[in-house]
Tab-separated table of C-alpha atoms and ligand atoms in Angstrom:
chain	number	residue	atom	x	y	z
A	1	MET	CA	1.431	40.261	19.727
A	2	SER	CA	-1.622	38.525	21.545
A	3	GLU	CA	-0.841	35.090	23.096
A	4	ALA	CA	-3.724	33.487	20.637
A	5	VAL	CA	-1.329	34.658	17.553
A	6	ARG	CA	1.474	33.375	19.585
A	7	THR	CA	-0.213	30.050	19.647
A	8	MET	CA	-0.975	29.836	16.235
A	9	MET	CA	2.438	30.916	14.584
A	10	ARG	CA	3.796	27.744	17.254
A	11	MET	CA	0.927	25.500	16.068
A	12	ASP	CA	2.303	26.407	11.916
A	13	ALA	CA	5.883	26.038	12.812
A	14	GLU	CA	4.750	22.557	14.504
A	15	ALA	CA	2.745	21.838	10.685
A	16	ALA	CA	5.996	22.965	8.932
A	17	GLN	CA	8.221	20.512	11.563
A	18	GLU	CA	6.107	18.009	10.691
A	19	ALA	CA	6.271	18.110	6.991
A	20	ALA	CA	9.918	18.278	6.841
A	21	ALA	CA	9.813	15.400	9.542
A	22	GLN	CA	7.615	13.390	7.010
A	23	ALA	CA	9.472	14.258	3.733
A	24	ASP	CA	12.613	12.635	5.749
A	25	ALA	CA	10.626	9.748	6.317
A	26	GLY	CA	10.920	8.252	2.573
A	27	PHE	CA	7.539	8.225	1.834
A	28	LEU	CA	6.232	8.799	-1.543
A	29	TRP	CA	3.326	11.348	-1.403
A	30	ASP	CA	0.843	11.732	-4.184
A	31	PHE	CA	-0.285	8.455	-4.475
A	32	TRP	CA	-3.395	5.989	-3.954
A	33	TYR	CA	-2.740	3.431	-0.574
A	34	PRO	CA	-4.967	1.281	0.624
A	35	ALA	CA	-6.029	2.752	4.271
A	36	ALA	CA	-8.591	-0.554	5.642
A	37	ARG	CA	-10.709	-3.267	4.177
A	38	SER	CA	-14.168	-1.951	2.824
A	39	THR	CA	-16.217	-4.158	5.524
A	40	GLU	CA	-14.567	-2.862	8.525
A	41	ILE	CA	-16.271	0.324	7.278
A	42	ARG	CA	-19.798	0.125	7.840
A	43	GLY	CA	-23.201	1.810	9.749
A	44	GLN	CA	-22.126	4.648	11.839
A	45	LYS	CA	-18.865	3.685	12.801
A	46	LEU	CA	-15.954	6.221	12.653
A	47	VAL	CA	-12.704	4.164	12.097
A	48	LYS	CA	-8.985	5.005	13.217
A	49	ALA	CA	-6.504	4.369	10.092
A	50	MET	CA	-2.917	5.619	9.647
A	51	LEU	CA	-1.052	6.007	6.354
A	52	LEU	CA	2.359	7.699	6.122
A	53	GLU	CA	2.086	8.883	9.882
A	54	VAL	CA	-1.138	10.742	8.835
A	55	PRO	CA	-3.842	9.661	11.332
A	56	LEU	CA	-6.903	9.443	9.683
A	57	VAL	CA	-10.723	8.950	10.374
A	58	LEU	CA	-12.659	6.493	7.882
A	59	GLY	CA	-16.335	6.343	8.013
A	60	ARG	CA	-19.243	5.879	5.323
A	61	THR	CA	-21.814	8.261	4.729
A	62	SER	CA	-25.787	6.976	4.886
A	63	GLU	CA	-25.260	7.132	0.800
A	64	GLY	CA	-22.395	4.369	1.084
A	65	LYS	CA	-19.979	6.776	0.172
A	66	VAL	CA	-16.712	6.202	1.779
A	67	PHE	CA	-14.802	8.857	3.595
A	68	ALA	CA	-11.502	9.906	5.059
A	69	MET	CA	-10.651	12.644	6.992
A	70	ARG	CA	-7.380	13.632	8.780
A	71	ASP	CA	-8.362	12.579	12.336
A	72	SER	CA	-7.739	16.068	13.942
A	73	CYS	CA	-10.411	18.701	14.596
A	74	PRO	CA	-9.388	21.739	12.934
A	75	HIS	CA	-10.286	23.501	16.543
A	76	ARG	CA	-8.348	22.095	18.925
A	77	GLY	CA	-6.943	19.162	17.514
A	78	ILE	CA	-8.556	16.408	19.531
A	79	PRO	CA	-9.146	13.199	17.322
A	80	LEU	CA	-12.463	13.431	15.459
A	81	SER	CA	-12.680	9.785	15.589
A	82	TYR	CA	-13.584	10.202	19.248
A	83	GLY	CA	-17.074	12.121	17.895
A	84	ARG	CA	-20.151	11.105	16.198
A	85	LEU	CA	-21.302	10.566	12.601
A	86	ASP	CA	-24.931	11.060	11.448
A	87	GLY	CA	-24.451	9.967	8.004
A	88	LYS	CA	-23.399	12.788	6.371
A	89	VAL	CA	-21.864	15.197	8.788
A	90	VAL	CA	-18.940	14.465	11.716
A	91	GLU	CA	-19.752	16.034	14.820
A	92	CYS	CA	-16.276	16.579	16.896
A	93	CYS	CA	-16.676	15.754	20.649
A	94	TYR	CA	-15.329	18.415	22.334
A	95	HIS	CA	-17.471	21.718	21.210
A	96	GLY	CA	-19.274	20.168	18.636
A	97	TRP	CA	-18.190	21.601	15.408
A	98	ARG	CA	-19.595	19.517	12.758
A	99	PHE	CA	-18.125	18.942	9.351
A	100	ASP	CA	-19.415	17.481	6.219
A	101	ALA	CA	-17.771	14.382	6.128
A	102	CYS	CA	-17.301	14.009	2.168
A	103	SER	CA	-15.404	17.706	1.996
A	104	GLY	CA	-14.158	18.489	5.441
A	105	GLN	CA	-15.877	21.448	5.347
A	106	CYS	CA	-17.355	23.005	8.605
A	107	VAL	CA	-21.029	23.614	8.542
A	108	GLU	CA	-21.861	24.826	12.122
A	109	ILE	CA	-19.970	25.780	15.004
A	110	PRO	CA	-22.807	25.525	18.025
A	111	SER	CA	-20.947	28.110	20.255
A	112	LEU	CA	-21.616	31.086	17.692
A	113	SER	CA	-24.141	33.791	18.753
A	114	SER	CA	-25.955	36.112	16.621
A	115	GLN	CA	-23.190	38.699	17.002
A	116	ASP	CA	-20.147	36.367	15.397
A	117	LYS	CA	-19.236	37.146	12.195
A	118	LEU	CA	-16.908	33.840	11.961
A	119	LYS	CA	-16.991	32.346	8.203
A	120	VAL	CA	-17.822	29.032	9.001
A	121	GLU	CA	-17.702	27.870	5.868
A	122	ARG	CA	-14.177	28.692	5.454
A	123	ILE	CA	-13.044	26.014	7.921
A	124	PHE	CA	-11.892	22.966	6.601
A	125	ALA	CA	-10.913	19.620	8.551
A	126	GLY	CA	-8.180	17.867	6.603
A	127	HIS	CA	-9.746	15.733	4.081
A	128	TYR	CA	-7.928	13.343	1.487
A	129	PRO	CA	-9.899	11.153	-1.673
A	130	CYS	CA	-10.880	8.060	-0.430
A	131	GLU	CA	-12.383	5.255	-3.339
A	132	GLU	CA	-13.142	1.646	-2.640
A	133	ARG	CA	-11.829	-1.111	-5.406
A	134	ASP	CA	-10.960	-4.782	-4.827
A	135	GLY	CA	-12.492	-4.641	-1.164
A	136	TYR	CA	-10.247	-1.818	-0.046
A	137	VAL	CA	-10.643	1.776	1.019
A	138	TRP	CA	-8.039	3.612	-0.632
A	139	VAL	CA	-6.727	6.919	0.315
A	140	TYR	CA	-4.987	9.448	-2.254
A	141	MET	CA	-2.351	10.976	0.227
A	142	ASN	CA	-1.661	14.198	-1.336
A	143	SER	CA	1.833	15.919	-0.008
A	144	PRO	CA	1.626	17.807	3.405
A	145	GLY	CA	0.615	21.191	2.873
A	146	ALA	CA	0.001	20.697	-0.880
A	147	LYS	CA	-3.162	22.099	-2.761
A	148	LEU	CA	-4.829	18.904	-4.323
A	149	PRO	CA	-4.310	18.886	-7.984
A	150	GLU	CA	-7.467	19.430	-10.234
A	151	THR	CA	-7.243	15.628	-11.439
A	152	ILE	CA	-6.024	12.807	-10.019
A	153	PRO	CA	-5.679	9.118	-11.280
A	154	ALA	CA	-7.909	6.456	-10.760
A	155	ALA	CA	-7.291	4.409	-7.656
A	156	PRO	CA	-5.584	1.033	-8.676
A	157	ALA	CA	-7.620	-2.161	-9.719
A	158	LEU	CA	-6.921	-5.466	-9.801
A	159	ILE	CA	-6.857	-7.254	-13.080
A	160	VAL	CA	-9.556	-10.425	-13.521
A	161	PHE	CA	-10.116	-12.505	-16.613
A	162	SER	CA	-13.548	-13.703	-16.710
A	163	ASP	CA	-16.834	-12.502	-14.825
A	164	LYS	CA	-16.761	-15.706	-12.337
A	165	TYR	CA	-13.643	-15.886	-10.102
A	166	LYS	CA	-13.069	-16.441	-6.386
A	167	ILE	CA	-11.234	-13.400	-4.571
A	168	THR	CA	-9.786	-13.632	-1.314
A	169	HIS	CA	-7.539	-10.840	0.748
A	170	LEU	CA	-4.605	-11.322	3.283
A	171	SER	CA	-2.475	-9.111	5.013
A	172	CYS	CA	0.133	-8.774	8.030
A	173	GLU	CA	2.107	-5.944	9.528
A	174	LEU	CA	6.098	-5.619	9.153
A	175	PRO	CA	7.692	-3.556	11.599
A	176	SER	CA	10.075	-2.185	8.751
A	177	HIS	CA	10.185	1.004	7.275
A	178	ILE	CA	8.689	0.846	3.549
A	179	ASP	CA	11.625	0.345	1.793
A	180	HIS	CA	12.573	-3.084	3.801
A	181	GLY	CA	9.148	-4.288	3.190
A	182	ILE	CA	9.178	-3.759	-0.579
A	183	ILE	CA	12.700	-5.186	-1.108
A	184	GLY	CA	11.782	-7.750	0.809
A	185	LEU	CA	8.613	-8.340	-1.272
A	186	MET	CA	10.773	-8.374	-4.634
A	187	ASP	CA	13.803	-10.311	-3.733
A	188	PRO	CA	14.231	-13.546	-5.345
A	189	ALA	CA	17.151	-14.763	-3.281
A	190	HIS	CA	15.193	-15.673	0.376
A	191	GLY	CA	12.273	-18.124	-1.130
A	192	PRO	CA	14.700	-21.080	-1.000
A	193	PHE	CA	15.435	-20.407	2.602
A	194	VAL	CA	12.560	-18.359	4.191
A	195	HIS	CA	9.754	-20.310	2.160
A	196	GLN	CA	10.826	-23.661	2.481
A	197	SER	CA	7.703	-26.029	2.480
A	198	TRP	CA	6.631	-28.920	0.846
A	199	PHE	CA	4.197	-27.403	-0.727
A	200	TRP	CA	6.201	-24.892	-2.423
A	201	ARG	CA	10.110	-25.557	-2.655
A	202	LYS	CA	12.779	-27.661	-0.762
A	203	ARG	CA	16.265	-25.764	-0.447
A	204	GLY	CA	17.530	-28.472	-2.305
A	205	SER	CA	15.982	-27.541	-5.425
A	206	ILE	CA	17.595	-24.178	-5.808
A	207	HIS	CA	18.868	-24.105	-9.295
A	208	GLU	CA	20.524	-21.258	-11.819
A	209	LYS	CA	17.789	-18.853	-13.071
A	210	ALA	CA	17.865	-16.450	-15.942
A	211	LYS	CA	14.838	-13.876	-16.026
A	212	GLN	CA	14.220	-10.898	-18.412
A	213	PHE	CA	13.134	-7.752	-16.960
A	214	GLU	CA	11.790	-4.587	-19.308
A	215	PRO	CA	11.290	-1.168	-18.011
A	216	ILE	CA	7.622	0.018	-17.660
A	217	PRO	CA	6.288	3.331	-16.413
A	218	ASN	CA	7.084	4.149	-12.984
A	219	GLY	CA	8.666	0.737	-12.757
A	220	PHE	CA	9.763	-2.732	-14.064
A	221	ARG	CA	8.411	-5.992	-15.111
A	222	MET	CA	9.651	-9.423	-15.327
A	223	SER	CA	8.845	-10.514	-18.843
A	224	PRO	CA	6.399	-13.229	-19.590
A	225	HIS	CA	8.060	-16.656	-18.700
A	226	SER	CA	7.188	-19.834	-17.610
A	227	PRO	CA	7.603	-20.386	-13.795
A	228	SER	CA	10.136	-22.148	-12.331
A	229	THR	CA	10.266	-25.863	-12.275
A	230	ASN	CA	10.529	-26.158	-8.673
A	231	SER	CA	7.391	-24.551	-7.904
A	232	ALA	CA	4.657	-27.431	-7.641
A	233	PRO	CA	1.423	-25.276	-7.716
A	234	TYR	CA	2.460	-24.204	-11.652
A	235	GLN	CA	3.403	-27.753	-12.339
A	236	LEU	CA	-0.154	-28.534	-11.403
A	237	LEU	CA	-1.635	-26.166	-13.101
A	238	LYS	CA	0.458	-27.243	-16.361
A	239	LYS	CA	-0.980	-30.703	-15.676
A	240	ILE	CA	-4.240	-29.602	-15.539
A	241	THR	CA	-4.845	-27.395	-18.443
A	242	GLY	CA	-2.092	-29.287	-20.359
A	243	GLU	CA	-1.617	-26.064	-21.881
A	244	PRO	CA	2.005	-24.393	-20.473
A	245	VAL	CA	1.808	-21.427	-17.815
A	246	THR	CA	2.955	-17.927	-18.292
A	247	THR	CA	4.072	-15.810	-15.459
A	248	THR	CA	4.412	-11.800	-15.662
A	249	ILE	CA	5.444	-9.846	-12.508
A	250	ASP	CA	4.917	-6.155	-12.541
A	251	PHE	CA	6.270	-3.580	-10.037
A	252	VAL	CA	5.159	-0.274	-10.065
A	253	LEU	CA	5.783	3.051	-7.756
A	254	PRO	CA	4.838	3.403	-5.042
A	255	ASN	CA	4.525	0.250	-3.628
A	256	LEU	CA	2.923	-2.253	-5.950
A	257	ARG	CA	3.832	-5.992	-7.117
A	258	THR	CA	1.153	-7.753	-9.384
A	259	GLU	CA	1.479	-10.814	-10.824
A	260	ILE	CA	-0.631	-12.621	-13.413
A	261	ASP	CA	-0.588	-16.605	-14.228
A	262	GLN	CA	-2.185	-17.725	-17.005
A	263	SER	CA	-2.530	-21.094	-18.789
A	264	GLY	CA	-5.331	-21.537	-21.438
A	265	LYS	CA	-8.582	-20.304	-19.959
A	266	MET	CA	-7.165	-20.489	-16.401
A	267	TRP	CA	-6.020	-17.619	-14.716
A	268	PHE	CA	-4.652	-16.418	-11.400
A	269	SER	CA	-4.089	-12.911	-10.559
A	270	SER	CA	-2.577	-11.001	-7.464
A	271	ARG	CA	-1.744	-7.868	-5.890
A	272	ALA	CA	0.402	-6.964	-2.998
A	273	THR	CA	1.065	-3.528	-1.857
A	274	VAL	CA	3.276	-2.387	0.983
A	275	THR	CA	2.078	0.541	2.723
A	276	PRO	CA	3.593	2.842	4.955
A	277	VAL	CA	1.851	3.235	7.946
A	278	ARG	CA	4.644	4.912	10.291
A	279	ARG	CA	8.342	4.969	9.502
A	280	ASP	CA	8.987	1.623	11.293
A	281	LEU	CA	5.645	-0.099	10.315
A	282	CYS	CA	4.448	-1.116	7.164
A	283	ARG	CA	1.632	-3.246	5.794
A	284	ILE	CA	1.233	-5.783	2.880
A	285	ASP	CA	-1.800	-6.032	1.538
A	286	PHE	CA	-2.557	-9.137	-0.614
A	287	VAL	CA	-5.719	-9.785	-2.845
A	288	ALA	CA	-5.780	-12.534	-5.039
A	289	ALA	CA	-8.251	-13.419	-7.501
A	290	TRP	CA	-8.588	-16.310	-9.789
A	291	ASN	CA	-11.110	-19.100	-11.941
A	292	LEU	CA	-8.958	-22.349	-11.050
A	293	PHE	CA	-11.812	-24.505	-10.041
A	294	PHE	CA	-9.591	-26.652	-8.170
A	295	LEU	CA	-8.309	-24.150	-5.903
A	296	PRO	CA	-10.634	-23.542	-2.742
A	297	VAL	CA	-10.601	-20.243	-1.067
A	298	TRP	CA	-9.951	-22.087	2.115
A	299	ILE	CA	-6.766	-23.985	1.011
A	300	PHE	CA	-5.452	-20.877	-0.760
A	301	ARG	CA	-5.708	-18.661	2.467
A	302	MET	CA	-4.195	-21.716	4.645
A	303	PHE	CA	-1.169	-21.484	2.027
A	304	GLY	CA	-1.199	-17.688	1.453
A	305	LYS	CA	-1.070	-17.241	5.479
A	306	THR	CA	2.061	-19.542	6.009
A	307	PHE	CA	3.836	-17.651	2.862
A	308	LEU	CA	3.267	-14.175	4.670
A	309	ARG	CA	3.958	-15.383	8.288
A	310	GLN	CA	7.324	-16.881	7.269
A	311	ASP	CA	8.134	-13.407	5.413
A	312	GLN	CA	6.679	-11.603	8.727
A	313	GLU	CA	8.993	-13.575	10.741
A	314	THR	CA	11.888	-12.982	8.949
A	315	MET	CA	11.128	-8.943	9.220
A	316	ILE	CA	10.900	-9.137	12.417
A	317	GLN	CA	14.072	-10.817	13.125
A	318	GLN	CA	15.778	-8.088	10.474
A	319	ALA	CA	13.956	-5.554	12.547
A	320	GLU	CA	15.995	-6.621	15.488
A	321	GLY	CA	19.269	-6.367	13.468
A	322	LEU	CA	18.562	-3.207	11.814
A	323	LYS	CA	18.184	-0.981	15.286
A	324	HIS	CA	22.001	-0.863	15.344
A	325	ASN	CA	22.082	0.463	11.815
A	326	PRO	CA	24.148	-1.528	10.313
A	327	ARG	CA	25.938	-0.830	6.982
A	328	LEU	CA	23.860	-2.788	4.060
A	329	MET	CA	24.985	-4.406	0.969
A	330	LEU	CA	22.967	-4.982	-2.733
A	331	ILE	CA	24.537	-7.406	-4.432
A	332	ASP	CA	23.952	-8.211	-8.486
A	333	ASP	CA	22.155	-9.711	-9.807
A	334	ALA	CA	19.901	-10.950	-7.184
A	335	ASP	CA	19.200	-7.604	-5.669
A	336	ARG	CA	19.087	-5.627	-8.972
A	337	PRO	CA	15.200	-5.085	-8.713
A	338	ALA	CA	15.947	-3.499	-5.137
A	339	LYS	CA	18.732	-1.426	-7.222
A	340	TRP	CA	16.063	-0.142	-9.473
A	341	TYR	CA	13.246	0.379	-7.008
A	342	PHE	CA	15.704	2.835	-5.176
A	343	ALA	CA	16.684	4.508	-8.159
A	344	LEU	CA	12.996	4.642	-9.312
A	345	LYS	CA	12.120	6.272	-6.316
A	346	ALA	CA	15.082	8.650	-6.298
A	347	ASN	CA	14.418	9.803	-9.936
A	348	LEU	CA	10.754	9.909	-9.037
A	349	ILE	CA	11.477	12.718	-6.172
A	350	GLU	CA	13.773	14.230	-8.258
A	351	SER	CA	11.340	14.856	-11.573
A	352	ARG	CA	8.949	16.086	-8.889
A	353	ARG	CA	11.371	18.493	-7.489
A	354	THR	CA	12.660	19.782	-10.880
A	355	GLY	CA	9.461	19.475	-13.171
A	356	GLY	CA	11.646	17.573	-15.276
A	357	PRO	CA	10.644	14.007	-17.370
A	358	MET	CA	11.551	11.197	-14.727
A	359	VAL	CA	14.615	9.229	-15.716
A	360	HIS	CA	14.033	5.399	-15.662
A	361	PRO	CA	16.988	3.630	-14.757
A	362	MET	CA	16.805	1.177	-16.824
A	363	GLU	CA	17.989	1.876	-20.625
A	364	GLY	CA	16.139	-1.624	-22.159
A	365	PRO	CA	15.505	-5.327	-21.323
A	366	VAL	CA	18.109	-6.887	-19.416
A	367	THR	CA	18.746	-10.810	-18.218
A	368	LEU	CA	19.711	-11.082	-14.491
A	369	ARG	CA	20.543	-14.309	-13.400
A	370	TRP	CA	20.579	-15.712	-9.800
A	371	ARG	CA	20.040	-19.220	-8.114
A	372	SER	CA	17.289	-19.611	-6.122
B	401	FES	S1	-11.894	20.693	19.237
B	401	FES	FE1	-13.519	20.051	18.056
B	401	FES	S2	-14.766	21.571	18.007
B	401	FES	FE2	-13.338	22.184	19.493
B	402	FE2	FE1	8.775	-13.891	0.789
């Protein structure tokens, strides 16, 4: 066996190992994840990103279309992000192989002589579907080693209820596995402790709540209800419109939490996604849109940043404890949404493995009670 063949086989074994390691990491493949903000991808810049431990290079063609390639040259693995983009083609910095940015297809190998028979067009750089929505570049993370399905769903879109609205984006990194990021996001019981502030709620205002939940495809919904009486912003909204406020909160796999608040013609719509970057790092991307004339973007950002920082600081502290692999508990009812999340995830993986239908962990609507 030639040395070159042995090297190739070693690389295949490494790829298989990598795929196994990624499967163990508890990631959900075959979904869209936000990789970067649209505004970061401009001109002829090649931008590094990482999703589900896959290094990516993002860019924008001269026609304005965003693209995502694996940040690794198929020739000898150097990150393509060190190369150049000429508006249509990415050129590797090492031996100058050139790849069509939108398909990953190799279009030129400069070292080939007229004698060479290598079929350049059969070589592809790793490449992922990529779409822009709500100010993010979304990348469809196809399972490692699998062929891209014929049809893939559209990337998630924030729901808005009027033509004119304000919109803003916030994000923060958490030194945690995606699962801890997500259950932290849906956990109702930490509010009065972590998010104590004059503008939100006080610890003393803790009281018993009952909320109805219902199953929805790949997730669950906190059924439309009037938000908690100890949250100042909702009370203000009610005072202004003179109409009741209703809130609907959904969680949908792999990582989306959306909240819609409506009162008369006024609305507020937000989405938080927790995206796995590596198994020990995730990122919350938060986008909110509203037509509440009395809420300027800067005020919202000030409060939103405080809120996210409180979660972030808590998760940094939690990560310190989790390093030692403690046994953990999920209790009823406050941690029931977290239990649903784990069950949804496990059932989805199982249904993909068997090809059978996905079993939903909820049989129907249920009421959960907790104090917060
Ligand atoms: S490593 Fe990219 S062209 Fe050789
Ligand atoms: Fe929180």
